[in-house]
Amino acid sequence: MSTDKPIDKVEDKLYGLLAEYESPGALIEAAREVRDAGYTKFDCHSPFPVHGIDPAMGIKPTILPMVTWGAGITGTGLAILMQTWMNNWTYPWNIGGKPLFSLPMQIPIAFEVTVLLAAFATFFGMWGLNKLPQVWHPLFGNDNFVDKATCHGFFVAIEADDPKFDQEGTTATLEKAGATAVEAVRYETSKKHRALPNGVIAFMALSMCLALVPFAYIAKQRASTSDKPHMHINPNMDFQTKNKPQTASDMFADGRAARLPVAGSVARGELKADDHFYRGLVAGEWATEFPKEITLSAETMERGENRFNIYCSPCHGLTGAGTGMINQRADAVGATATGWVAPSNIGQESFAKQPHGQLFNTITHGIRSMPSYGAQIKEADRWAIVFYLRALQRSAHSTIDDVPAGEKPAIR
Amino acid sequence: MSSAETSAEALEAREYFKGISDSVCGIVEAEKAPKIWLPAFAAAVGLTGVLVVSLYILLTEGTGIWGNNNTEAWAWPIVNFVFWVGIGHAGTLISAVLFLMRQKWRTSINRAAEAMTIFAVICAGLFPVIHTGRPWLAYWLLPIPNDMAIWPQFRSPLAWDVFAVSTYMTVSILFWYMGLVPDFATLRDRTKSKLKHTIYGILSLGWRGSARQWHRYERAYLIMAALATPLVFSVHSVVSFDFAVGQLPGWHTTIFPPYFVAGAIFSGFAMVLTLLVPARAIFNMKHIITDQHVENMCKVILATGSMVGFAYGTEFFIAWYSGNMYEGFTFLNRMFGPFAWAYWTMITCNVLIPQFFWFKKIRTSPFIIVGLCILVNVGMWFERFVIIVTSLTRSFMPGSWHYFSPTMYDASIFIGSFGLFFTLFLLFLRFMPMIAMFEVKGASPHAHAGVKHH
Amino acid sequence: MSSSDTILHSEEKITAGPGVAKVKSAGFVGGLILLLAMTGWGFAVGDGMQRFFHGYLVAFTYFNSIALGALFFVLIMHLMGAKWSVNMRRIAEILTQTFPLLALLSVVIWLPMLLGNDNLYIWSSEKFMSENHLVHAKGAYLNPVFFAARQIIYYVLWIGLSRYFYRTSVKQDEGGDDDATRRMAKWAAPAMFGFAFSCAFFAFDMLMSIDPEWFSTMFGVVYFAGCCISIFALMALIPLALQRSGRLVHSITVEHYHDIGKLLFAFVFFWGYVAFSQFMLIWGANIPEETGYFWKRWFESEGVMGIWGKVTLVMLVMHFLIPFVLLMSRHSKRKLQVLAAFSIWMLAWHYLDLYWQVMPALNNHHTFGLAERSATGSYIPMDLGLWVGMGLLFMGYAAGKFRNVNLIPIKDPGLKQSLKFENQ
């Protein structure tokens, strides 16, 4: 050969010996003999799991069940934690009066997640322990093996790495065990042909890129501004053929789409028939008693104080003496001269004599320059304020004798 | 036994194994599909087209195109969902439960049944998603962190459904694929085409049938079966919770979970038979899917049909026994109300029709079997219809009573879902090993050829 | 041995020895003495036998669940054409022969009711039925006469079914008639129908109606799960006991026990599944006439968990979680001591399950002021005494049935496969 180029020399190496057996039974016998002969790096190959081969080869039970167990328990715990965290802590939400932590209703998801994680662990754990996927294996270079191993052949392969391996002796062992054929399997040491074909790699890369497109689109839409809706998948939901408030309609004589309720309609809960509670009247006179809905308790008093301090004190002051912040400011800027009506001193005699109902009415509708508070303060709260006013009026006329004996020194 | 006899036995076994590979792989490797495949596939694709068009109209017009309204907020879409999930159950039952019970006859049908499960669950999943009205927001059902800091409501059985059905789908696919790997390896080793070799090579993950791998594989298969068994029970139980956790008369009854599971198995087996009885004739698989297997499935239908009948009876009795007038009314309304025709269709198809399977003659006549099985599935569809629609049309407030009429789109989406199902199933029959070769080989008596007893 | 059969091991002893006669007489004597003593104590309590009847009901439904479970075992194995269990089927068949005793014991439940004692089922009291509007509609079903009639129907059915399958099978021992197996398989299917309805309605009548306002369609299934747990526990224990006395030593192997263990495990899981579903659906819907049942079995007063709540939790852990987790392993099913321990364990907690269903109802009577309340812990020995007493009687009666019959269906065509059976 007269050429300058170096010869393409294929370096190859012995993988081991491959022996074929005629039946599953023969395979079991052979496996037993190979193991008894002291080989450790060997394997049997069959188109289906041959029963009885595990003890013959001395295969130890796999740890896979433990993996499944661990994943399953993790799943249970995670699912319970997730549900508790989401529905109990970060987003507590009352549903049908169920407790936030409803264990019975967490069981189904806990079960599903347990199974899901256990199945994942089993599936991927099994392939992992089996060292699969595997792109290349020396045995795939043997035609007889490829023809039969996944169809109808039964093989024993002993690796050359096995400490007991020597080609002649091992061949003899395999033949003695009933092999119908024994051949040496060699493989190329170059790693080039062990990789995935370029086409496959390109395909995988391309599909991964394509899979990112929707996410990229969403990201772009989220990061940019526009005066139109970004994504309009279902226009029907946005442009519905219906009348909206404040639009015109040919349907009615007055040309308006929005309709008034029928005269005399009363909305639910808006009847307010109880004169005493809602208007402070009993038989047409100002009520002198608190309505039965109001309990005269320390709680109501506190509520009244709280509402008074929010709504009333800016003008009337915290003691009700009419010296609130606004009045002080009015005085300071000289507004009194230009018609500022100073807020009343709630403690004065004339107010103390007014019946409860009249005070309530004043809060509801206002008086002179005091505006109406009926819209802001609910009825029960207005009554609570009246209740608190009575306390303020009492305190306006209090003396040192009203202070409990124990507290007196603190005041002096 | 003399060595000659052993060899003869071994030879026979090897030929049997090779025969299995040849006949199963032959379908996939054949240049041309059987004559009937192409028209069937064309019809299925056509129906899928109907589905696609209907879905397009649904998405652009909104759910108003359905017959659903305030009284019957859950109508056909949910009926179809429960129907398809139920169909799916038989696959898992055959592959997992019968595996645990060591029913060897399952090996001939489990692969196709598992495929059926997956395709049925795909069809099932479609319906609740489109029923949300805005399917592009369906991911809101999942616990995904979001800037509104809101989370799914886990005290609702609808949220359980999301987990149950998606877990079921995932585990079914894993289980199915795991079973396919050794068979893909067989296809890989047989093919002469470079492209097919690459595709099957990737799908088979480099499987080479080593005993050390088989050991873990079998263990994993057993574990997966053990996981899938309670899973399949849980899925339809959770579906039943969708109804039973509520307070609507006719929905709130405690026997729903096992009753739904029995119904699911019932309808699923009917579907398996509907598909496989013709398939085994077309693909010449009668030596693998034998008459005995078909008979066994008929018996399962008879048994589960009777369980469903038992649940109907118990429900009916307790409705009276409860003394709850709404409960009692619902059941009388089912029997004699405006939807009485649906109720009696259900009773006829689900309780009476399966009783024909008492007769061996019927269990062995393919045409009658397929006919009866289709009727069973009609009955099971009507069962869900009766539970959902009849109960809703006349609930507590007579003021909101209503008669439900479906629209064209209700029907076209449902029929279209059959198109999707059959398209996928026909593709599976043509391009994947429809029978679990390694399992059939392992379960045959030949698997013990030459085994000596110590 | 009447026939020289080659399938069985040549030295196999397949008949119960003379020992069973001793068990029989000891069981009868001990059981009757204990039951009579408890009856005396029941009278002495002075609550119109109320506590006695409740304790009796728990014990009675307990042993009835064993016999029903045995009937189910026989039927399902015929129906499925199961081969692995053929060697154990005779034991179940013998256990089904206890129905006549149970029929007799059931008289104690309904006869006093017919005679006007309304201290067990509150619905048997006219005062209750006229004052409680929720149950008016049920009067047609819940009345002593119809109740007694239904009991008689159930027992006629069960005795009939169990006799047919037992006798056909025993007859096969002599003639070796293969057709008998086919016939039994055929009749098992309709028999299963009868079994399903009668078992569910027995549970409705005996146990569910103890709280007459309450109802649950699942209830029959929960009782059925209990039946299965008790029979699979016993199907591990009885063969083990027989093997210890030298019987069937070659015919029942660890493989069979493994399968029994699997079924025990499966039904522990099934029980958990149905019991949980029943509870969760009622808890979730929160309808007062349904939740009352669980309320009584959890709270002592508004918001305060009582003793029954603790019992519920104990049941959750002992009846479900512990056996579920530990029986999952292959080893615990194949290690016979462990399997036996779990069988005894399940039999004990199955008693608590029924106890939990019946006893909280004692307070129903109190609420309606019908009888003295005897719901105190000081009568627990009476409940247990009734359980043990009835257990001895049941054992004695069953032991009598073990005499003069092969412990294994020697001529069953499936026996050969059964003996060779191996788990993969």
mmCIF file of N, CA, C and O in Angstrom, chain A residues 31-32 35-36 39-40 42 44 52-61, chain B residues 212 215:
data_model
loop_
_atom_site.group_PDB
_atom_site.id
_atom_site.type_symbol
_atom_site.label_atom_id
_atom_site.label_comp_id
_atom_site.label_asym_id
_atom_site.label_seq_id
_atom_site.Cartn_x
_atom_site.Cartn_y
_atom_site.Cartn_z
ATOM 1 N N ALA A 31 -26.383 -19.776 34.625
ATOM 2 C CA ALA A 31 -26.118 -18.677 35.553
ATOM 3 C C ALA A 31 -25.605 -19.216 36.873
ATOM 4 O O ALA A 31 -24.647 -18.697 37.464
ATOM 5 N N ARG A 32 -26.229 -20.315 37.326
ATOM 6 C CA ARG A 32 -25.820 -20.890 38.599
ATOM 7 C C ARG A 32 -24.376 -21.382 38.512
ATOM 8 O O ARG A 32 -23.567 -21.145 39.398
ATOM 9 N N ARG A 35 -21.903 -18.516 38.408
ATOM 10 C CA ARG A 35 -21.735 -17.908 39.716
ATOM 11 C C ARG A 35 -20.918 -18.823 40.622
ATOM 12 O O ARG A 35 -20.019 -18.390 41.328
ATOM 13 N N ASP A 36 -21.253 -20.120 40.571
ATOM 14 C CA ASP A 36 -20.514 -21.067 41.414
ATOM 15 C C ASP A 36 -19.037 -21.094 41.047
ATOM 16 O O ASP A 36 -18.183 -21.356 41.897
ATOM 17 N N TYR A 39 -17.415 -16.196 39.221
ATOM 18 C CA TYR A 39 -17.479 -14.952 38.442
ATOM 19 C C TYR A 39 -18.404 -13.953 39.106
ATOM 20 O O TYR A 39 -19.413 -14.331 39.724
ATOM 21 N N THR A 40 -18.043 -12.691 39.026
ATOM 22 C CA THR A 40 -18.915 -11.654 39.578
ATOM 23 C C THR A 40 -19.398 -10.692 38.508
ATOM 24 O O THR A 40 -20.500 -10.191 38.569
ATOM 25 N N PHE A 42 -20.729 -10.646 35.487
ATOM 26 C CA PHE A 42 -21.406 -11.311 34.380
ATOM 27 C C PHE A 42 -22.883 -10.950 34.462
ATOM 28 O O PHE A 42 -23.379 -10.472 35.472
ATOM 29 N N CYS A 44 -26.952 -12.016 32.611
ATOM 30 C CA CYS A 44 -27.741 -12.857 31.721
ATOM 31 C C CYS A 44 -28.679 -11.956 30.935
ATOM 32 O O CYS A 44 -29.089 -10.904 31.420
ATOM 33 N N GLY A 52 -36.648 -17.223 38.619
ATOM 34 C CA GLY A 52 -35.686 -18.125 39.224
ATOM 35 C C GLY A 52 -34.260 -17.749 38.888
ATOM 36 O O GLY A 52 -33.315 -18.369 39.366
ATOM 37 N N ILE A 53 -34.070 -16.722 38.063
ATOM 38 C CA ILE A 53 -32.701 -16.375 37.690
ATOM 39 C C ILE A 53 -32.026 -15.552 38.786
ATOM 40 O O ILE A 53 -30.806 -15.606 38.939
ATOM 41 N N ASP A 54 -32.827 -14.817 39.554
ATOM 42 C CA ASP A 54 -32.232 -13.954 40.579
ATOM 43 C C ASP A 54 -31.436 -14.756 41.605
ATOM 44 O O ASP A 54 -30.275 -14.454 41.860
ATOM 45 N N PRO A 55 -32.054 -15.784 42.218
ATOM 46 C CA PRO A 55 -31.252 -16.573 43.158
ATOM 47 C C PRO A 55 -30.094 -17.290 42.458
ATOM 48 O O PRO A 55 -29.004 -17.417 43.027
ATOM 49 N N ALA A 56 -30.317 -17.723 41.214
ATOM 50 C CA ALA A 56 -29.250 -18.445 40.503
ATOM 51 C C ALA A 56 -28.038 -17.541 40.295
ATOM 52 O O ALA A 56 -26.891 -17.965 40.419
ATOM 53 N N MET A 57 -28.296 -16.271 39.975
ATOM 54 C CA MET A 57 -27.189 -15.354 39.745
ATOM 55 C C MET A 57 -26.709 -14.708 41.033
ATOM 56 O O MET A 57 -25.649 -14.077 41.060
ATOM 57 N N GLY A 58 -27.505 -14.836 42.081
ATOM 58 C CA GLY A 58 -27.153 -14.208 43.345
ATOM 59 C C GLY A 58 -27.394 -12.705 43.333
ATOM 60 O O GLY A 58 -26.623 -11.942 43.910
ATOM 61 N N ILE A 59 -28.483 -12.289 42.670
ATOM 62 C CA ILE A 59 -28.807 -10.855 42.650
ATOM 63 C C ILE A 59 -29.447 -10.477 43.979
ATOM 64 O O ILE A 59 -30.375 -11.137 44.441
ATOM 65 N N LYS A 60 -28.915 -9.433 44.574
ATOM 66 C CA LYS A 60 -29.484 -8.980 45.848
ATOM 67 C C LYS A 60 -30.733 -8.154 45.577
ATOM 68 O O LYS A 60 -30.818 -7.463 44.566
ATOM 69 N N PRO A 61 -31.716 -8.200 46.502
ATOM 70 C CA PRO A 61 -32.924 -7.388 46.285
ATOM 71 C C PRO A 61 -32.558 -5.919 46.133
ATOM 72 O O PRO A 61 -31.696 -5.402 46.829
ATOM 73 N N ARG B 212 -29.976 -8.345 35.569
ATOM 74 C CA ARG B 212 -29.870 -7.379 36.667
ATOM 75 C C ARG B 212 -30.834 -6.214 36.436
ATOM 76 O O ARG B 212 -31.374 -5.645 37.376
ATOM 77 N N HIS B 215 -34.436 -7.475 37.007
ATOM 78 C CA HIS B 215 -34.756 -7.592 38.435
ATOM 79 C C HIS B 215 -35.357 -6.304 38.949
ATOM 80 O O HIS B 215 -36.424 -6.295 39.563
#
